[in-house]
Amino acid sequence: MSNPKTIIHFSQDFTKGKPQLGGYSRIYNICSDANRHIIYTISTEITAVEEYFIDAIKVVQIPVKERPSGLFNQFKLYKPIGRQIVNHLQITQVIPDLFFGHSHQGNFLILQYVKNKLFPKKKILWEANGIGGCPKVNGTLKQRLANKIQYLLQGYVFKKCDVIVAQTLQSKEFISKEFSVNVKKITVIPNAIVTVNNNREGVRLKRENKKPKILCFGLFDQLNGIPFLLEVIKENKLSEIEFVFAGFGKYVKEVENLASMASNITFLGQLPYKKMMEKLPEHDFLIIPRLNTLGSQLYIPTKLLEGMYLGVVPICADVEGMTCVVTNNETGLVFKSASKEELITTLNKVRKINQSTYANLQNNAIEKVAKEYNWINNFKKLNLLYLTASN
């Protein structure tokens, strides 16, 4: 790259000790190019600013007494956090070319405050890997009011940012229609991972296990289908399959309890991102039993691409964010979302799968990601976007 850009990010996913899930890995991949990336984050565990590097990415932790979680705190805390970042940028004399915000709408308010105070002519890119207020809820009055405010805040973010980065064409179309945003303002940068030389070189293939070994990792919540998967395991004799869980979330106790009672179930706890990537190739299959929601339709899970590229065959629900990558019996195994019968049928197929069929799925999965979902291609698109937005 002839003219690297200095890009300021803000992401709470980079707080030390915070579970490193899909948001962390996507931003990590975005920042793994030849530009100069500085990620600001916050921590309640420190009393002074901390600076450190994750590979070539500079991370700056700002001390806070409380995190901007919940609607009230998003509005209450964005200025105090923003002032600390302003102060740090003035001390270090960093002059950014661009700002790049991610996910949490309150993060945009922080970056906008910093930009307006120091660099009012600089532009803000916004990564739409979460859409606030969508889908609309039909709960209590308080829940509906919070949902409406979040929706309005999301509309404000889309209006005030200079460029919106969407993961899929479906997401671009949804944002444009739902929030009346000009499609020219939205650029699609598919979710992807950093691959080696755009091919299979360096990919570590698994050793053959005596029993099929299925991994489920990430956030243990309902939308990821964790209660559904646990029920299927409890209700059926699946002793010929080993299940491994790694992650955290609302249903972590249920996972721990099941692992304590069944010899074919292992719980690894919550692993850091790089450790998780080391453990991935030890498994034969990666299961993602997501429910059919707006989010599962609009976003491609990073862990799906990571697993496929490392030779771990996916077993996934038929939601659009995964079927745009996985074709049943070609690059993985697909079952109807929330269907216990279809999942059992798929798991029975896994039990009996021969080496030739497995190897074909594995090879196709690796090739799919290497050719279509790698950051080598995305970096070219992003660098053009950076160049255009900084001129």
Coordinates of C-alpha atoms in Angstrom, one line a residue:
M1 CA 0.0 0.0 0.0
S2 CA 1.5 3.3 -1.1
N3 CA -0.3 5.6 1.3
P4 CA -1.4 3.9 4.6
K5 CA -4.3 5.6 6.4
T6 CA -4.5 6.3 10.1
I7 CA -7.9 5.0 11.2
I8 CA -9.5 5.5 14.7
H9 CA -11.9 2.8 15.8
F10 CA -14.0 2.5 18.9
S11 CA -15.2 -0.9 20.1
Q12 CA -16.1 -2.3 23.4
D13 CA -15.2 -5.8 22.1
F14 CA -11.5 -5.1 22.8
T15 CA -11.8 -4.5 26.5
K16 CA -9.3 -6.7 28.3
G17 CA -11.0 -9.8 29.7
K18 CA -14.2 -9.4 27.7
P19 CA -15.2 -12.6 25.8
Q20 CA -13.8 -12.4 22.3
L21 CA -16.6 -13.4 20.0
G22 CA -17.7 -12.6 16.4
G23 CA -17.5 -8.8 16.8
Y24 CA -13.9 -9.0 18.1
S25 CA -12.7 -11.4 15.3
R26 CA -14.4 -9.3 12.5
I27 CA -12.8 -6.1 13.7
Y28 CA -9.5 -7.8 14.3
N29 CA -9.6 -9.0 10.6
I30 CA -10.6 -5.5 9.4
C31 CA -7.6 -4.1 11.1
S32 CA -5.1 -6.7 9.8
D33 CA -4.2 -4.8 6.7
A34 CA -1.3 -2.3 6.0
N35 CA -3.1 0.7 7.4
R36 CA -2.5 2.2 10.9
H37 CA -5.4 1.2 13.1
I38 CA -5.9 2.5 16.6
I39 CA -8.8 0.9 18.6
Y40 CA -10.1 2.8 21.6
T41 CA -12.0 0.9 24.2
I42 CA -13.0 1.2 27.8
S43 CA -12.4 -0.6 31.1
T44 CA -13.7 -0.4 34.6
E45 CA -10.6 -2.3 35.9
I46 CA -8.0 0.4 35.3
T47 CA -7.4 3.9 36.7
A48 CA -5.1 5.3 34.0
V49 CA -5.0 5.0 30.2
E50 CA -3.4 1.8 28.9
E51 CA -1.8 1.3 25.5
Y52 CA -0.7 -2.0 24.1
F53 CA -0.6 -3.9 20.8
I54 CA -2.5 -6.9 19.4
D55 CA -0.2 -7.9 16.6
A56 CA 0.2 -4.6 14.6
I57 CA -3.1 -3.1 16.0
K58 CA -2.7 -0.4 18.7
V59 CA -5.3 -0.7 21.4
V60 CA -5.9 2.2 23.9
Q61 CA -8.0 1.4 27.0
I62 CA -9.7 4.4 28.7
P63 CA -10.6 4.1 32.4
V64 CA -14.3 4.4 33.2
K65 CA -16.4 3.9 36.4
E66 CA -19.2 2.3 34.5
R67 CA -19.9 1.0 31.0
P68 CA -22.4 2.7 28.6
S69 CA -24.7 -0.3 28.7
G70 CA -28.4 0.4 28.4
L71 CA -30.1 3.4 26.7
F72 CA -29.7 5.9 29.6
N73 CA -25.9 5.2 30.0
Q74 CA -25.3 5.5 26.3
F75 CA -26.5 9.1 26.4
K76 CA -25.0 9.8 29.9
L77 CA -21.5 8.6 29.2
Y78 CA -20.6 9.3 25.6
K79 CA -19.3 12.8 26.4
P80 CA -17.1 11.8 29.4
I81 CA -15.6 8.9 27.4
G82 CA -15.2 11.2 24.3
R83 CA -13.4 13.8 26.3
Q84 CA -10.8 11.3 27.5
I85 CA -10.2 10.2 23.9
V86 CA -9.9 13.8 22.8
N87 CA -7.3 14.4 25.5
H88 CA -5.3 11.3 24.6
L89 CA -5.3 12.2 20.9
Q90 CA -4.1 15.7 21.8
I91 CA -1.3 14.4 24.0
T92 CA -0.1 11.8 21.4
Q93 CA -0.6 14.2 18.5
V94 CA -2.4 11.6 16.4
I95 CA -4.1 13.0 13.3
P96 CA -6.5 10.4 11.9
D97 CA -7.6 10.2 8.3
L98 CA -10.9 8.5 9.2
F99 CA -13.1 7.3 12.0
F100 CA -14.6 3.8 11.9
G101 CA -17.4 2.8 14.3
H102 CA -18.8 -0.7 15.0
S103 CA -22.1 -2.3 16.3
H104 CA -23.2 -0.4 19.4
Q105 CA -25.0 2.8 18.6
G106 CA -23.5 4.5 21.6
N107 CA -20.1 3.9 20.1
F108 CA -21.1 6.3 17.3
L109 CA -22.0 9.1 19.7
I110 CA -18.5 8.8 21.2
L111 CA -16.7 8.9 17.8
Q112 CA -18.9 11.7 16.6
Y113 CA -18.1 13.8 19.7
V114 CA -14.3 13.2 19.2
K115 CA -14.6 14.1 15.5
N116 CA -16.6 17.3 16.1
K117 CA -14.2 18.5 18.8
L118 CA -10.9 17.9 16.9
F119 CA -11.4 16.9 13.3
P120 CA -14.8 18.2 12.1
K121 CA -14.0 17.6 8.4
K122 CA -13.0 14.0 8.8
K123 CA -15.5 11.3 7.9
I124 CA -17.0 8.5 9.9
L125 CA -17.6 5.0 8.5
W126 CA -20.1 2.8 10.3
E127 CA -20.2 -1.0 10.3
A128 CA -23.8 -2.2 10.4
N129 CA -23.2 -5.6 12.1
G130 CA -26.1 -4.9 14.4
I131 CA -29.2 -2.8 13.8
G132 CA -30.7 -1.2 16.8
G133 CA -34.4 -1.4 17.4
C134 CA -34.8 -4.2 14.8
P135 CA -36.9 -6.2 15.0
K136 CA -39.5 -4.2 16.8
V137 CA -40.7 -5.7 20.1
N138 CA -44.3 -6.3 21.4
G139 CA -43.5 -6.4 25.1
T140 CA -44.3 -4.1 28.0
L141 CA -44.6 -0.3 27.5
K142 CA -41.1 0.2 28.9
Q143 CA -39.7 -2.4 26.5
R144 CA -41.5 -0.9 23.5
L145 CA -40.4 2.6 24.5
A146 CA -36.7 1.4 24.8
N147 CA -37.0 -0.4 21.5
K148 CA -38.4 2.7 19.8
I149 CA -35.6 5.0 21.2
Q150 CA -33.0 2.5 20.0
Y151 CA -34.6 2.4 16.6
L152 CA -34.5 6.2 16.4
L153 CA -30.9 6.3 17.5
Q154 CA -30.0 3.8 14.8
G155 CA -31.7 6.0 12.3
Y156 CA -29.7 8.9 13.5
V157 CA -26.4 6.9 13.2
F158 CA -27.3 5.9 9.6
K159 CA -28.1 9.5 8.8
K160 CA -25.1 11.2 10.4
C161 CA -22.3 8.7 9.4
D162 CA -20.7 9.3 6.0
V163 CA -20.5 5.6 4.8
I164 CA -22.3 2.5 5.9
V165 CA -20.5 -0.8 5.6
A166 CA -23.0 -3.7 5.4
Q167 CA -22.1 -7.4 5.4
T168 CA -24.6 -8.7 2.8
L169 CA -26.7 -7.4 0.0
Q170 CA -29.8 -8.3 2.0
S171 CA -28.6 -6.1 4.8
K172 CA -27.9 -3.2 2.4
E173 CA -31.5 -3.5 1.0
F174 CA -33.0 -3.8 4.5
I175 CA -31.2 -0.7 5.8
S176 CA -32.1 1.3 2.7
K177 CA -35.8 0.5 2.8
E178 CA -36.3 0.5 6.6
F179 CA -34.4 3.7 7.3
S180 CA -34.8 5.5 4.0
V181 CA -31.1 5.6 3.3
N182 CA -29.7 6.2 -0.2
V183 CA -28.2 2.9 -1.4
K184 CA -25.2 4.8 -2.7
K185 CA -24.3 5.5 0.9
I186 CA -24.0 1.7 1.7
T187 CA -21.1 -0.5 0.6
V188 CA -21.2 -4.2 1.0
I189 CA -18.1 -5.7 2.5
P190 CA -18.9 -9.4 3.2
N191 CA -17.9 -11.0 6.4
A192 CA -14.6 -12.8 5.8
I193 CA -11.4 -14.1 7.4
V194 CA -7.8 -13.6 6.8
T195 CA -6.6 -16.5 4.7
V196 CA -3.2 -17.5 3.5
N197 CA -2.4 -16.4 0.0
N198 CA -6.0 -16.7 -1.0
N199 CA -5.8 -20.5 -1.1
R200 CA -5.5 -23.6 1.1
E201 CA -1.8 -23.2 1.9
G202 CA -1.2 -23.2 5.6
V203 CA -4.6 -24.7 6.5
R204 CA -4.3 -27.3 9.2
L205 CA -6.5 -30.3 8.6
K206 CA -7.9 -32.4 11.5
R207 CA -6.8 -35.8 12.7
E208 CA -9.5 -38.4 12.3
N209 CA -11.4 -39.0 15.6
K210 CA -12.8 -42.3 16.7
K211 CA -16.2 -40.7 17.2
P212 CA -17.5 -37.7 15.2
K213 CA -16.5 -34.7 17.3
I214 CA -18.9 -31.7 17.1
L215 CA -18.0 -28.2 18.4
C216 CA -20.5 -25.5 19.5
F217 CA -18.8 -22.2 20.4
G218 CA -19.7 -18.6 20.9
L219 CA -22.5 -16.9 22.7
F220 CA -24.8 -19.3 24.6
D221 CA -28.2 -17.5 24.0
Q222 CA -31.6 -18.4 22.6
L223 CA -31.0 -16.9 19.2
N224 CA -28.0 -19.1 18.7
G225 CA -30.2 -22.0 19.4
I226 CA -28.5 -23.2 22.5
P227 CA -31.6 -24.3 24.5
F228 CA -32.8 -26.1 21.3
L229 CA -29.6 -27.9 20.9
L230 CA -29.4 -28.9 24.5
E231 CA -32.9 -30.3 24.4
V232 CA -32.1 -32.4 21.3
I233 CA -29.0 -33.9 23.1
K234 CA -30.9 -34.6 26.3
E235 CA -33.9 -36.3 24.5
N236 CA -32.0 -38.6 22.2
K237 CA -29.3 -41.3 22.5
L238 CA -26.3 -39.6 20.9
S239 CA -23.6 -41.5 22.7
E240 CA -21.8 -42.2 19.4
I241 CA -21.1 -38.5 19.0
E242 CA -18.8 -36.3 21.1
F243 CA -20.1 -32.7 21.7
V244 CA -17.8 -30.0 22.8
F245 CA -19.0 -26.5 24.0
A246 CA -16.9 -23.4 24.4
G247 CA -18.3 -20.0 25.2
F248 CA -20.4 -18.1 27.7
G249 CA -23.8 -16.5 28.0
K250 CA -27.3 -16.9 29.5
Y251 CA -27.3 -20.8 29.2
V252 CA -23.8 -21.5 30.4
K253 CA -25.0 -23.2 33.5
E254 CA -27.2 -25.5 31.5
V255 CA -24.2 -26.4 29.3
E256 CA -22.1 -27.0 32.4
N257 CA -24.8 -29.2 34.0
L258 CA -25.2 -31.3 30.9
A259 CA -21.4 -31.8 30.6
S260 CA -21.2 -32.9 34.2
M261 CA -23.8 -35.6 33.6
A262 CA -22.8 -37.0 30.2
S263 CA -19.4 -38.6 29.3
N264 CA -19.7 -37.6 25.6
I265 CA -20.1 -33.8 26.4
T266 CA -17.2 -31.5 27.2
F267 CA -17.3 -27.8 28.3
L268 CA -14.1 -25.9 27.6
G269 CA -15.2 -22.6 29.2
Q270 CA -14.7 -19.3 27.4
L271 CA -11.5 -19.3 25.4
P272 CA -9.6 -16.2 24.0
Y273 CA -9.9 -15.8 20.3
K274 CA -6.4 -17.1 19.3
K275 CA -6.8 -20.1 21.6
M276 CA -10.2 -20.9 20.1
M277 CA -8.6 -20.8 16.6
E278 CA -6.0 -23.3 17.8
K279 CA -8.7 -25.7 19.2
L280 CA -11.0 -25.5 16.2
P281 CA -9.1 -28.0 13.9
E282 CA -9.3 -30.6 16.6
H283 CA -13.0 -31.1 15.7
D284 CA -14.8 -32.8 12.8
F285 CA -17.9 -30.6 12.7
L286 CA -19.0 -27.1 13.8
I287 CA -22.7 -26.8 14.7
I288 CA -24.5 -23.5 14.5
P289 CA -28.3 -24.1 15.3
R290 CA -29.5 -20.5 15.0
L291 CA -33.1 -19.6 15.0
N292 CA -34.7 -17.8 12.1
T293 CA -34.5 -14.1 13.1
L294 CA -33.7 -10.8 11.4
G295 CA -30.1 -11.0 12.6
S296 CA -29.6 -14.5 11.4
Q297 CA -30.9 -13.5 8.0
L298 CA -28.7 -10.4 7.5
Y299 CA -25.3 -11.4 9.0
I300 CA -22.8 -14.2 8.2
P301 CA -21.3 -15.6 11.4
T302 CA -17.5 -15.2 11.5
K303 CA -17.1 -18.5 13.3
L304 CA -18.8 -20.3 10.3
L305 CA -16.1 -19.0 8.0
E306 CA -13.3 -19.7 10.5
G307 CA -14.4 -23.3 11.0
M308 CA -14.9 -24.0 7.3
Y309 CA -11.4 -22.6 6.4
L310 CA -9.8 -24.7 9.0
G311 CA -11.4 -27.9 7.6
V312 CA -14.2 -28.2 10.2
V313 CA -17.4 -29.1 8.4
P314 CA -20.4 -27.0 9.3
I315 CA -23.8 -28.2 10.5
C316 CA -26.1 -25.3 10.4
A317 CA -29.7 -24.1 10.4
D318 CA -31.2 -23.0 7.1
V319 CA -31.1 -19.3 7.8
E320 CA -30.0 -16.9 5.1
G321 CA -26.9 -15.7 6.8
M322 CA -25.5 -19.2 6.6
T323 CA -27.2 -20.8 3.5
C324 CA -25.5 -18.0 1.4
V325 CA -22.3 -19.7 2.3
V326 CA -23.2 -23.4 3.0
T327 CA -24.9 -25.6 0.5
N328 CA -26.3 -28.8 1.9
N329 CA -24.3 -32.0 1.1
E330 CA -21.7 -29.8 -0.7
T331 CA -20.0 -27.5 1.7
G332 CA -21.7 -28.7 4.8
L333 CA -24.9 -30.1 6.3
V334 CA -28.1 -27.9 6.6
F335 CA -31.2 -28.6 8.6
K336 CA -34.5 -26.7 9.0
S337 CA -34.1 -24.1 11.8
A338 CA -35.7 -25.2 15.1
S339 CA -36.7 -28.6 13.7
K340 CA -35.7 -31.4 16.2
E341 CA -36.6 -34.0 13.6
E342 CA -34.3 -32.6 10.9
L343 CA -31.5 -32.1 13.3
I344 CA -31.7 -35.7 14.5
T345 CA -31.7 -36.9 10.9
T346 CA -28.6 -34.8 10.2
L347 CA -26.8 -36.0 13.4
N348 CA -27.6 -39.6 12.4
K349 CA -26.0 -38.9 9.0
V350 CA -23.0 -37.6 10.8
R351 CA -22.7 -40.8 12.8
K352 CA -22.5 -42.9 9.6
I353 CA -20.6 -40.6 7.3
N354 CA -17.7 -42.3 5.5
Q355 CA -14.3 -40.8 5.1
S356 CA -14.7 -40.1 1.4
T357 CA -17.9 -38.1 1.8
Y358 CA -16.5 -36.2 4.8
A359 CA -13.3 -35.3 2.9
N360 CA -15.3 -34.0 0.0
L361 CA -17.4 -31.7 2.3
Q362 CA -14.2 -30.6 4.0
N363 CA -12.4 -29.8 0.8
N364 CA -15.4 -27.9 -0.7
A365 CA -15.8 -25.9 2.5
I366 CA -12.2 -24.8 2.5
E367 CA -12.3 -23.9 -1.2
K368 CA -15.5 -21.9 -0.7
V369 CA -14.0 -19.6 2.0
A370 CA -10.6 -19.3 0.4
K371 CA -12.1 -18.1 -2.9
E372 CA -15.1 -16.1 -1.8
Y373 CA -14.8 -15.1 1.8
N374 CA -11.2 -13.9 2.4
W375 CA -10.0 -10.5 3.6
I376 CA -7.5 -10.3 0.7
N377 CA -10.4 -9.3 -1.5
N378 CA -12.1 -7.3 1.2
F379 CA -9.0 -5.2 1.8
K380 CA -9.0 -4.0 -1.8
K381 CA -12.6 -2.9 -1.4
L382 CA -12.0 -1.2 2.0
N383 CA -8.8 0.5 0.8
L384 CA -10.7 2.0 -2.1
L385 CA -13.4 3.1 0.4
Y386 CA -10.8 4.6 2.7
L387 CA -9.2 6.5 -0.2
T388 CA -12.5 7.9 -1.4
A389 CA -13.7 8.8 2.1
S390 CA -10.5 10.6 3.1
N391 CA -10.3 12.8 0.0

